[in-house]
Coordinates of C-alpha atoms and ligand atoms in Angstrom, one line a residue:
X1 CA -12.3 -70.9 68.9
X2 CA -12.0 -68.8 71.8
X3 CA -9.4 -66.1 71.9
X4 CA -7.2 -67.7 74.6
X5 CA -7.1 -71.0 72.8
X6 CA -6.1 -69.3 69.6
X7 CA -3.2 -67.5 71.5
X8 CA -2.2 -70.7 72.9
X9 CA -2.2 -72.8 69.6
X10 CA -0.1 -69.8 68.1
X11 CA 2.5 -70.0 70.5
X12 CA 2.6 -73.6 70.6
X13 CA 3.3 -73.8 66.8
X14 CA 5.7 -71.0 67.2
X15 CA 7.6 -73.1 69.8
X16 CA 7.5 -76.0 67.6
X17 CA 8.9 -74.1 64.6
X18 CA 11.8 -72.9 66.8
X19 CA 12.5 -76.2 68.2
X20 CA 15.9 -77.4 66.8
X21 CA 16.0 -80.9 65.9
X22 CA 19.2 -82.7 67.6
X23 CA 21.1 -85.1 65.7
X24 CA 23.6 -86.7 67.8
X25 CA 26.1 -88.9 65.8
X26 CA 27.1 -92.1 67.1
X27 CA 30.5 -93.7 66.6
X28 CA 31.1 -97.2 65.9
X29 CA 34.7 -97.8 67.2
X30 CA 37.0 -100.3 66.2
X31 CA 38.2 -98.4 63.4
X32 CA 34.8 -98.6 61.5
X33 CA 33.8 -95.8 59.1
X34 CA 31.6 -93.1 60.8
X35 CA 31.2 -91.2 57.6
X36 CA 28.0 -92.6 56.7
X37 CA 26.4 -91.6 60.0
X38 CA 27.9 -88.2 59.9
X39 CA 26.3 -87.7 56.6
X40 CA 23.0 -89.0 57.6
X41 CA 23.0 -86.8 60.6
X42 CA 23.3 -83.9 58.2
X43 CA 20.4 -85.0 56.0
X44 CA 18.3 -85.7 58.9
X45 CA 19.2 -82.3 60.5
X46 CA 19.6 -80.1 57.3
X47 CA 16.8 -77.6 58.0
X48 CA 16.8 -75.8 61.4
X49 CA 18.9 -78.7 63.1
X50 CA 21.9 -79.3 65.2
X51 CA 24.4 -81.9 64.5
X52 CA 26.5 -82.9 67.6
X53 CA 29.7 -84.4 67.0
X54 CA 30.8 -85.2 70.5
X55 CA 32.9 -88.4 70.0
X56 CA 35.9 -89.6 68.2
X57 CA 34.9 -90.2 64.8
X58 CA 37.1 -92.3 62.1
X59 CA 36.0 -91.1 58.7
X60 CA 36.9 -93.2 55.8
X61 CA 34.2 -91.8 53.3
X62 CA 33.7 -88.3 51.8
X63 CA 31.8 -85.9 53.9
X64 CA 29.2 -84.1 51.6
X65 CA 27.1 -81.9 53.7
X66 CA 25.1 -79.6 51.3
X67 CA 21.9 -77.9 51.3
X68 CA 22.1 -76.9 55.1
X69 CA 19.6 -74.3 56.2
X70 CA 20.3 -72.9 59.8
X71 CA 22.3 -75.4 61.0
X72 CA 24.5 -75.5 64.2
X73 CA 27.4 -78.2 64.3
X74 CA 28.8 -78.8 67.8
X75 CA 32.2 -80.3 67.2
X76 CA 33.3 -81.1 70.6
X77 CA 34.9 -84.4 69.7
X78 CA 37.4 -85.6 66.9
X79 CA 36.9 -86.0 63.3
X80 CA 39.5 -87.9 61.9
X81 CA 40.2 -89.0 58.3
X82 CA 41.8 -92.3 57.6
X83 CA 45.3 -92.3 56.3
X84 CA 44.1 -94.1 53.2
X85 CA 45.7 -92.6 50.3
X86 CA 44.5 -95.1 48.0
X87 CA 41.1 -94.7 48.9
X88 CA 40.8 -90.9 49.4
X89 CA 42.8 -89.7 46.3
X90 CA 39.9 -90.8 43.9
X91 CA 37.0 -90.4 46.2
X92 CA 37.8 -86.9 47.7
X93 CA 35.8 -84.0 46.1
X94 CA 37.0 -82.1 43.2
X95 CA 37.1 -78.6 43.3
X96 CA 37.7 -76.5 40.3
X97 CA 40.6 -74.4 41.5
X98 CA 44.3 -75.7 41.3
X99 CA 43.0 -79.3 41.3
X100 CA 42.2 -79.2 44.8
X101 CA 40.0 -82.0 46.6
X102 CA 38.2 -82.1 49.8
X103 CA 37.4 -84.6 52.6
X104 CA 34.5 -82.5 53.6
X105 CA 32.5 -80.0 51.4
X106 CA 30.3 -78.0 53.7
X107 CA 27.4 -75.9 51.9
X108 CA 24.3 -74.1 52.7
X109 CA 23.2 -70.9 54.2
X110 CA 23.4 -70.0 58.0
X111 CA 25.5 -72.5 59.2
X112 CA 27.5 -72.3 62.7
X113 CA 30.3 -74.7 63.4
X114 CA 31.7 -74.5 67.0
X115 CA 32.5 -76.8 70.0
X116 CA 36.3 -77.0 71.1
X117 CA 36.8 -80.1 69.0
X118 CA 39.3 -81.1 66.4
X119 CA 39.6 -81.9 62.5
X120 CA 42.5 -84.2 62.2
X121 CA 43.7 -84.7 58.6
X122 CA 46.1 -87.3 59.6
X123 CA 48.4 -85.4 57.4
X124 CA 51.7 -87.8 58.4
X125 CA 51.2 -90.5 55.8
X126 CA 50.6 -87.8 53.2
X127 CA 53.7 -86.0 54.1
X128 CA 55.8 -89.1 54.4
X129 CA 54.8 -90.2 51.0
X130 CA 55.3 -86.8 49.5
X131 CA 58.8 -86.9 51.0
X132 CA 59.8 -90.3 50.2
X133 CA 58.3 -90.4 46.7
X134 CA 60.6 -87.4 46.1
X135 CA 58.1 -85.8 43.8
X136 CA 55.3 -83.3 44.5
X137 CA 52.8 -85.7 43.2
X138 CA 50.0 -83.4 42.4
X139 CA 48.5 -81.0 44.7
X140 CA 45.1 -82.2 44.0
X141 CA 42.6 -84.1 41.9
X142 CA 44.7 -84.2 38.7
X143 CA 45.9 -87.4 40.1
X144 CA 43.5 -90.0 41.4
X145 CA 46.6 -92.0 43.0
X146 CA 47.9 -89.2 45.0
X147 CA 45.6 -86.3 45.7
X148 CA 46.0 -84.5 48.9
X149 CA 42.5 -83.4 50.2
X150 CA 41.3 -80.1 52.1
X151 CA 40.1 -81.3 55.6
X152 CA 37.3 -78.4 55.5
X153 CA 36.0 -76.7 52.6
X154 CA 33.2 -74.2 52.9
X155 CA 31.8 -74.2 49.6
X156 CA 28.8 -72.6 47.8
X157 CA 27.8 -71.3 51.3
X158 CA 26.6 -68.0 52.8
X159 CA 26.4 -66.8 56.3
X160 CA 28.7 -69.2 58.0
X161 CA 30.7 -68.9 61.4
X162 CA 33.3 -71.4 62.1
X163 CA 34.8 -70.9 65.6
X164 CA 36.8 -72.6 68.6
X165 CA 38.2 -75.3 66.9
X166 CA 41.3 -77.2 66.1
X167 CA 42.8 -78.3 63.0
X168 CA 45.9 -80.6 62.8
X169 CA 47.7 -82.5 60.4
X170 CA 46.4 -81.4 57.1
X171 CA 47.8 -83.0 54.0
X172 CA 47.1 -79.7 52.1
X173 CA 45.5 -76.4 52.7
X174 CA 43.7 -76.5 56.0
X175 CA 40.7 -74.4 54.9
X176 CA 39.3 -73.6 51.7
X177 CA 36.7 -70.8 51.2
X178 CA 35.2 -71.4 47.9
X179 CA 32.5 -69.6 45.9
X180 CA 31.0 -68.4 49.3
X181 CA 30.0 -65.0 51.0
X182 CA 29.8 -63.9 54.5
X183 CA 31.9 -66.4 56.2
X184 CA 33.8 -65.9 59.6
X185 CA 36.5 -67.9 61.2
X186 CA 37.1 -67.1 64.8
X187 CA 39.5 -68.5 67.4
X188 CA 41.0 -71.4 65.2
X189 CA 44.1 -73.0 66.2
X190 CA 45.9 -74.6 63.4
X191 CA 49.1 -77.0 63.7
X192 CA 50.9 -79.1 61.5
X193 CA 53.8 -80.9 63.1
X194 CA 55.6 -84.2 62.0
X195 CA 56.4 -86.9 64.3
X196 CA 58.3 -89.0 61.8
X197 CA 62.0 -89.0 62.3
X198 CA 62.6 -88.0 58.4
X199 CA 59.9 -85.6 57.0
X200 CA 59.0 -82.5 59.1
X201 CA 56.1 -80.6 57.8
X202 CA 57.3 -77.3 58.9
X203 CA 60.7 -77.4 60.3
X204 CA 63.7 -75.6 58.6
X205 CA 66.1 -78.5 59.6
X206 CA 64.6 -81.0 57.0
X207 CA 67.2 -82.0 54.2
X208 CA 66.5 -80.2 51.3
X209 CA 64.5 -81.8 48.5
X210 CA 66.4 -82.0 45.1
X211 CA 64.3 -79.7 43.1
X212 CA 61.4 -78.3 45.5
X213 CA 61.5 -76.5 48.8
X214 CA 59.6 -77.9 51.6
X215 CA 56.8 -75.3 51.5
X216 CA 56.4 -75.8 47.9
X217 CA 55.6 -79.5 48.0
X218 CA 53.6 -79.6 51.3
X219 CA 51.5 -76.5 50.8
X220 CA 49.7 -76.4 54.0
X221 CA 48.2 -73.0 53.6
X222 CA 46.2 -71.9 56.8
X223 CA 43.2 -70.5 54.6
X224 CA 42.9 -70.2 50.7
X225 CA 39.8 -68.0 49.5
X226 CA 38.8 -68.1 46.3
X227 CA 35.6 -66.5 44.6
X228 CA 34.4 -65.3 47.9
X229 CA 33.3 -62.3 49.3
X230 CA 32.8 -60.9 52.8
X231 CA 35.4 -63.2 54.6
X232 CA 36.6 -62.5 58.1
X233 CA 39.3 -64.6 60.0
X234 CA 40.3 -63.6 63.2
X235 CA 41.9 -64.4 66.8
X236 CA 43.7 -67.3 65.4
X237 CA 46.9 -69.3 66.0
X238 CA 48.6 -70.8 63.1
X239 CA 51.9 -73.2 62.8
X240 CA 52.3 -74.2 59.2
X241 CA 54.6 -74.0 56.4
X242 CA 53.0 -72.2 53.5
X243 CA 50.8 -69.2 53.3
X244 CA 49.2 -68.2 56.6
X245 CA 46.1 -66.8 54.8
X246 CA 46.0 -66.6 51.1
X247 CA 43.7 -64.5 48.6
X248 CA 43.2 -66.2 45.4
X249 CA 41.4 -65.0 42.5
X250 CA 38.2 -63.0 43.4
X251 CA 38.6 -62.5 47.1
X252 CA 36.7 -59.2 47.9
X253 CA 35.8 -57.6 51.2
X254 CA 38.0 -59.4 53.6
X255 CA 39.1 -58.7 57.0
X256 CA 41.8 -60.6 58.7
X257 CA 42.9 -59.6 62.4
X258 CA 44.6 -60.8 65.5
X259 CA 46.5 -63.7 64.1
X260 CA 49.9 -65.2 65.3
X261 CA 51.4 -66.9 62.5
X262 CA 54.6 -69.2 62.7
X263 CA 56.6 -70.7 60.0
X264 CA 54.5 -69.6 57.2
X265 CA 55.0 -67.8 54.0
X266 CA 53.0 -64.8 55.2
X267 CA 49.7 -63.2 54.6
X268 CA 49.6 -63.2 50.7
X269 CA 47.7 -61.7 47.9
X270 CA 48.0 -64.1 44.8
X271 CA 49.2 -65.4 43.0
X272 CA 47.1 -63.7 40.7
X273 CA 47.2 -63.2 36.6
X274 CA 48.3 -66.8 35.9
X275 CA 46.0 -67.3 33.1
X276 CA 45.6 -65.4 30.0
X277 CA 41.9 -64.6 29.4
X278 CA 41.1 -64.5 33.2
X279 CA 40.4 -61.6 35.3
X280 CA 41.3 -61.8 38.9
X281 CA 40.2 -59.5 41.4
X282 CA 41.5 -58.8 44.8
X283 CA 39.9 -55.9 46.7
X284 CA 39.0 -54.5 49.9
X285 CA 41.3 -56.4 52.1
X286 CA 42.2 -55.4 55.8
X287 CA 44.9 -57.4 57.5
X288 CA 45.5 -55.8 60.9
X289 CA 47.2 -56.9 64.1
X290 CA 49.3 -59.7 62.8
X291 CA 52.4 -61.4 64.6
X292 CA 54.4 -63.1 61.9
X293 CA 57.2 -65.3 63.0
X294 CA 59.9 -67.4 61.5
X295 CA 58.4 -66.8 58.0
X296 CA 59.3 -66.5 54.3
X297 CA 57.2 -63.3 54.1
X298 CA 55.4 -61.0 56.1
X299 CA 53.0 -58.8 54.0
X300 CA 53.0 -60.1 50.2
X301 CA 51.3 -59.2 47.0
X302 CA 52.2 -61.8 44.0
X303 CA 51.0 -61.0 40.5
X304 CA 52.5 -62.7 37.5
X305 CA 53.8 -60.6 34.4
X306 CA 52.2 -60.2 31.2
X307 CA 52.4 -62.9 28.4
X308 CA 51.9 -62.1 24.5
X309 CA 50.1 -65.6 24.1
X310 CA 46.1 -65.7 24.5
X311 CA 46.3 -69.0 25.9
X312 CA 49.4 -68.5 28.4
X313 CA 49.2 -70.4 31.7
X314 CA 52.2 -68.5 33.1
X315 CA 51.1 -65.0 33.1
X316 CA 49.1 -62.6 31.1
X317 CA 45.9 -62.5 33.1
X318 CA 44.1 -59.1 33.8
X319 CA 42.3 -57.7 36.4
X320 CA 43.2 -55.6 39.8
X321 CA 44.2 -55.5 43.2
X322 CA 42.9 -52.5 44.9
X323 CA 42.5 -51.3 48.4
X324 CA 44.5 -53.6 50.2
X325 CA 45.9 -52.4 53.8
X326 CA 48.3 -54.1 56.2
X327 CA 48.5 -52.7 59.5
X328 CA 50.1 -53.3 62.9
X329 CA 52.1 -56.0 61.5
X330 CA 54.8 -57.5 63.8
X331 CA 57.6 -59.4 61.9
X332 CA 60.3 -61.5 63.6
X333 CA 62.7 -63.4 61.7
X334 CA 60.9 -62.9 58.5
X335 CA 62.9 -63.1 55.2
X336 CA 60.7 -60.4 53.2
X337 CA 58.7 -58.3 55.8
X338 CA 57.0 -56.5 52.8
X339 CA 56.9 -57.7 49.2
X340 CA 55.3 -56.8 46.1
X341 CA 56.0 -58.8 43.1
X342 CA 54.3 -58.1 39.9
X343 CA 56.8 -60.1 37.9
X344 CA 56.2 -63.4 40.2
X345 CA 57.3 -66.5 38.4
X346 CA 58.1 -64.8 35.3
X347 CA 61.5 -64.0 33.6
X348 CA 62.7 -60.4 34.1
X349 CA 63.0 -60.0 30.3
X350 CA 59.6 -61.3 29.8
X351 CA 58.2 -58.6 32.2
X352 CA 60.2 -55.9 30.6
X353 CA 58.7 -56.7 27.2
X354 CA 55.2 -57.3 28.5
X355 CA 54.5 -55.8 32.0
X356 CA 51.7 -57.3 34.0
X357 CA 48.1 -56.4 32.8
X358 CA 46.7 -57.0 36.3
X359 CA 46.9 -53.6 38.2
X360 CA 47.9 -53.0 41.7
X361 CA 46.8 -49.7 43.3
X362 CA 45.7 -48.4 46.7
X363 CA 48.0 -50.5 49.0
X364 CA 48.8 -49.4 52.5
X365 CA 51.5 -50.4 55.0
X366 CA 50.9 -49.2 58.2
X367 CA 53.1 -49.7 61.3
X368 CA 54.8 -52.7 59.9
X369 CA 57.6 -53.4 62.5
X370 CA 60.3 -55.7 63.6
X371 CA 63.1 -57.7 62.3
X372 CA 64.1 -59.6 59.0
X373 CA 65.9 -62.8 59.2
X374 CA 68.8 -61.4 57.1
X375 CA 68.2 -63.9 54.4
X376 CA 67.8 -61.2 51.8
X377 CA 70.8 -59.3 53.5
X378 CA 69.9 -55.8 54.4
X379 CA 66.8 -55.6 52.4
X380 CA 63.6 -55.5 54.4
X381 CA 61.4 -54.0 52.0
X382 CA 61.0 -55.1 48.2
X383 CA 58.4 -53.7 46.4
X384 CA 58.9 -54.0 42.7
X385 CA 56.3 -53.6 39.9
X386 CA 56.6 -54.5 36.3
X387 CA 53.6 -52.0 35.3
X388 CA 53.4 -49.0 37.3
X389 CA 51.6 -49.4 40.7
X390 CA 49.6 -46.5 42.1
X391 CA 49.0 -45.1 45.4
X392 CA 51.2 -47.4 47.4
X393 CA 51.9 -45.9 50.8
X394 CA 53.8 -46.8 53.9
X395 CA 53.8 -44.9 57.4
X396 CA 55.2 -46.2 60.5
X397 CA 57.7 -48.5 58.9
X398 CA 60.2 -49.8 61.5
X399 CA 62.0 -52.9 60.3
X400 CA 65.7 -53.9 61.0
X401 CA 67.9 -56.5 59.4
X402 CA 70.9 -58.4 61.3
X403 CA 72.6 -57.8 58.3
X404 CA 73.0 -53.9 58.4
X405 CA 71.3 -50.8 57.8
X406 CA 67.9 -51.4 56.3
X407 CA 67.5 -51.1 52.5
X408 CA 64.4 -50.6 50.8
X409 CA 64.0 -51.8 47.1
X410 CA 61.5 -50.2 45.0
X411 CA 60.7 -50.2 41.1
X412 CA 57.9 -48.7 39.3
X413 CA 56.1 -47.2 42.4
X414 CA 54.4 -44.2 41.1
X415 CA 53.8 -42.8 44.9
X416 CA 57.4 -43.1 46.1
X417 CA 57.0 -39.8 48.0
X418 CA 54.1 -41.6 49.9
X419 CA 56.7 -44.1 51.3
X420 CA 58.3 -43.6 54.8
X421 CA 61.9 -44.7 53.7
X422 CA 64.1 -44.1 50.9
X423 CA 63.8 -46.3 47.8
X424 CA 67.0 -48.0 46.2
X425 CA 66.7 -49.3 42.7
X426 CA 67.0 -53.2 42.2
X427 CA 70.4 -54.1 41.7
X428 CA 69.9 -56.1 38.5
Ligands
NAG1 C1 45.8 -79.8 37.5 O1 45.7 -80.8 36.6 C2 46.0 -80.7 35.3 C3 45.8 -82.3 34.5 O2 46.4 -83.1 35.2 C4 47.4 -80.3 34.9 O3 47.8 -80.1 33.7 C5 47.6 -79.0 35.9 O4 49.0 -78.6 35.9 C6 47.2 -79.2 37.5 N1 47.2 -78.0 37.9 C7 47.8 -77.8 39.2 C8 47.7 -76.3 39.7 O5 48.2 -78.4 39.7
NAG2 C1 28.6 -74.8 43.3 O1 28.2 -73.8 42.5 C2 28.7 -73.9 41.3 C3 28.2 -72.6 40.5 O2 27.3 -72.3 41.0 C4 27.8 -75.1 40.7 O3 28.2 -75.1 39.4 C5 28.2 -76.5 41.4 O4 27.7 -77.6 40.9 C6 28.1 -76.2 43.0 N1 28.7 -77.4 43.7 C7 28.2 -78.1 44.8 C8 28.7 -79.3 45.3 O5 27.1 -77.2 45.3
NAG3 C1 26.6 -62.8 58.1 O1 26.4 -64.0 58.8 C2 25.8 -63.7 60.1 C3 25.9 -65.2 60.7 O2 25.4 -66.0 60.1 C4 24.6 -63.2 60.2 O3 24.5 -63.0 61.6 C5 24.8 -61.8 59.6 O4 23.6 -61.4 59.5 C6 25.1 -62.1 58.1 N1 25.4 -60.7 57.5 C7 24.8 -60.5 56.3 C8 24.9 -59.3 55.7 O5 24.0 -61.2 55.7
NAG4 C1 39.0 -70.9 71.9 O1 38.7 -72.1 71.6 C2 39.0 -72.9 72.5 C3 38.6 -74.4 72.3 O2 39.1 -74.7 70.8 C4 38.6 -72.4 73.9 O3 39.0 -73.3 74.8 C5 38.8 -71.2 74.3 O4 38.0 -70.9 75.4 C6 38.3 -70.3 73.1 N1 38.6 -68.8 73.3 C7 37.9 -67.9 73.4 C8 38.5 -66.7 73.6 O5 36.5 -68.1 73.3
NAG5 C1 46.6 -58.8 68.4 O1 46.7 -60.2 68.2 C2 47.3 -60.9 69.2 C3 47.5 -62.2 68.6 O2 48.7 -62.3 67.7 C4 46.2 -61.0 70.3 O3 46.7 -61.8 71.4 C5 46.1 -59.5 70.7 O4 45.2 -59.6 71.8 C6 45.6 -58.7 69.5 N1 45.5 -57.3 70.1 C7 44.2 -56.7 70.0 C8 44.3 -55.1 70.4 O5 43.3 -57.2 69.6
NAG6 C1 57.6 -71.8 65.2 O1 58.3 -72.1 63.9 C2 59.6 -72.7 64.3 C3 60.5 -72.5 62.9 O2 59.7 -73.2 61.9 C4 59.8 -73.8 65.0 O3 61.1 -74.1 65.5 C5 59.0 -73.6 66.2 O4 58.8 -74.9 67.0 C6 57.7 -73.0 66.0 N1 56.9 -72.6 67.3 C7 55.9 -73.4 67.7 C8 55.2 -73.0 69.2 O5 55.1 -74.3 67.0
NAG7 C1 36.3 -62.5 38.8 O1 35.3 -61.5 38.8 C2 35.2 -60.9 37.5 C3 34.1 -59.9 37.7 O2 33.0 -60.4 38.2 C4 34.9 -62.1 36.5 O3 34.6 -61.4 35.1 C5 35.8 -63.0 36.6 O4 35.6 -64.0 35.5 C6 36.1 -63.7 37.9 N1 37.3 -64.2 37.8 C7 37.4 -65.7 38.5 C8 38.4 -66.5 38.2 O5 36.4 -66.1 39.0
NAG8 C1 34.7 -52.1 48.0 O1 34.5 -51.6 48.9 C2 33.7 -50.3 48.5 C3 33.2 -49.5 49.7 O2 32.4 -50.2 50.7 C4 32.4 -50.7 47.6 O3 31.9 -49.7 47.0 C5 33.1 -51.7 46.5 O4 32.2 -52.1 45.8 C6 33.9 -52.7 47.0 N1 34.4 -53.4 46.2 C7 34.3 -54.7 45.6 C8 35.1 -55.3 44.6 O5 33.7 -55.4 46.3
NAG9 C1 38.7 -50.8 51.7 O1 38.4 -52.1 52.2 C2 37.7 -52.0 53.4 C3 37.4 -53.3 53.9 O2 38.7 -54.4 54.0 C4 36.5 -51.3 53.3 O3 35.9 -51.0 54.7 C5 36.6 -49.9 52.8 O4 35.5 -49.1 52.6 C6 37.5 -50.0 51.4 N1 37.7 -48.5 50.9 C7 37.3 -48.2 49.8 C8 37.7 -46.8 49.3 O5 36.9 -49.0 48.8
NAG10 C1 50.3 -47.0 63.9 O1 51.0 -46.7 65.2 C2 50.5 -45.3 65.5 C3 51.8 -45.0 66.6 O2 52.1 -45.8 67.5 C4 49.3 -45.4 66.3 O3 49.1 -44.0 66.8 C5 48.4 -45.9 65.0 O4 47.0 -45.9 65.7 C6 48.6 -46.9 64.6 N1 48.0 -47.3 63.3 C7 47.4 -48.5 63.1 C8 46.3 -48.4 61.9 O5 47.4 -49.3 63.7
NAG11 C1 66.0 -39.8 52.7 O1 66.9 -39.3 52.0 C2 67.2 -38.0 52.1 C3 68.3 -37.5 51.4 O2 69.5 -38.1 51.4 C4 67.2 -37.6 53.9 O3 67.3 -36.2 53.9 C5 66.1 -38.4 54.4 O4 66.2 -38.0 55.8 C6 65.9 -39.7 54.3 N1 64.7 -40.1 54.7 C7 64.6 -41.3 55.4 C8 63.3 -41.6 56.0 O5 65.6 -42.0 55.7

C-alpha cells in the first residue's frame, strides 16, 4: 500500500470506531407495552451506542439495561410505568437493601443520560392503595403483591452522568444509587404531587393515619445512596415527603450542592447501625448550599443505639460517620434544623446501658441559617450522642424559632467549645 492509502484507511477505520450506533426507540401507542422495544434498543446499542427515547413510552415490563459500555441515552420523551400493582409487584427487580425493587435497573460503565424528558412513576395508584389499605404494605420486594418500585436505579455502575431530566410520581424512593461509583446527577427536577381528593403524597393537610405518619408510609426519598463511592448531586429541585437525599450504609466521597428541597425530611446520614454484626460507613460527605423548606429536618445524622444481642436488627451495628460537612444551609419552616441522634429508634434506657458502637466524628456545621417551624418549641439544634461524638463543630449558626429565644440541646459532645452556641442538656 502507498503511504497515502495507509493513512486514508487508518483514518477511515478510526472514524468507523468512533461512529455511534443510534438506536431510536419506536413507540407502539394505544397503551401497548413499549418495554420490550426499549430493552432491545439497549441490547443493540450496548457498546458505543446512543439510545434515543424521544416519544411517549408506556412501560409494562421491567427495564433491565445492563452491561452498557460508553452509552448515551437521550431521554427527551416520557417513560411512564403502567399503574399495574398486580403486575409490577412481582416483576420489579429485587435489590438487597431494605427490600427495595426497581422498574429500571441501569448498569454498566460510562453512561450519560440526559435530554429534558421525564420518568413518570405513575405513583397515584400506589399512593392511593397505600392510603386506603390503611397499612404500609411493605416498602419493597418482601411482598409480591404490593412492592413499590424505584423508577430509576443506577446499580453496579461506574462513571455515570444523569442530567436535565424530570422525575415525577414515584411510588417509592425516586433514585437509588446501588453499588456504584463515580455517579453524577445534575439538574434533576423531582416532583410528587397527588391529584386525588383523599390522599396527597406530600401535603401536611392530609388526615393522619392511625399508626404511621405520611412520610413514613410513602417514603418518597429523592436519592438513596448505598454501597457507593464518588456520588455528586447538584443543581436540583426536589418536592417530596421523605429524605431529600439519604446516605445509607457505605456512602463515601459524596458531594451534594445547590439543592432546593421542599416538604422533605432533610439531607440525612443514615439510618446506620441497625444490624448487629454489620459495619456501616459514611465518610467524606460535603453538603453545600441547600435551601431546605417546610421540612422535618435540615441537616441530620441518625444512628441506632447499641444492643447486646449479636443478632439484633434494632441497633448494635458498628462502623463510623466521619468527615461530614453541612455548609451554607438556609432553613425555612424546618422542625429540626440541625440534628444528630445516636440513639435513633432505640429506647433511652437501652442507649444508656448500650451506647452506640458506631462512632460519629469530624462533623461540621457551617453557616446554617434561617428559621425553625417551632414544632420543637424554641429548640433549633439537637445534637445528642449515646457514645461520645468527637470533633463536632459549628460556625456561623443563626437559626431563630417562632417560639422564643433559640435553645441548643447537646449531649455527649466532646468538642462543646467548638460550637458557636451555648449548649443546654436534654430535659429528660
Ligand atoms: C424485608 O422483608 C423481610 C421478609 O418479608 C421482612 O422481614 C423485613 O422486615 C423487610 N425489611 C424491610 C426494611 O422492609
Ligand atoms: C451486582 O453486583 C453484585 C455484587 O458484585 C452481584 O452479586 C449482582 O449479581 C450484580 N447484579 C446485577 C444485576 O448486575
Ligand atoms: C467519572 O465519570 C466521568 C463521566 O463519565 C468521567 O469523565 C470521569 O473521568 C470519571 N472519573 C474517574 C475518576 O474515573
Ligand atoms: C435543566 O434541565 C431542563 C430540562 O429538564 C432544561 O430545560 C434546562 O435548560 C436545564 N438547565 C440548565 C442550566 O442546563
Ligand atoms: C445555591 O443553590 C440555589 C438552589 O437552591 C441556586 O439557585 C444558587 O445558584 C446556588 N448558589 C450558588 C452560588 O451556586
Ligand atoms: C412546598 O411544600 C409545601 C408544604 O408541604 C406545599 O404546600 C407547597 O405547595 C410546596 N411548594 C411547591 C412549590 O411545590
Ligand atoms: C461497608 O464497608 C466495610 C469496609 O469495606 C465492610 O466491612 C462492610 O461490610 C460494608 N458494609 C456494608 C453494609 O456493605
Ligand atoms: C476520605 O478522603 C480522604 C482524603 O481524600 C481519603 O484519604 C480517604 O480514604 C477517604 N475515606 C474514605 C472512606 O473513602
Ligand atoms: C472530607 O471529604 C471531602 C469530600 O467530601 C474531601 O474533599 C476531603 O479531602 C475529606 N477530608 C478528609 C480529611 O478526609
Ligand atoms: C460562611 O459565611 C461567611 C460569612 O458570610 C463566609 O465568609 C464564608 O465563606 C461562609 N462559609 C461557607 C463554607 O460557605
Ligand atoms: C454563652 O454563655 C456565656 C456565659 O453565660 C456568655 O458569656 C456567652 O456570650 C454565651 N455565648 C453565646 C454564643 O451565646
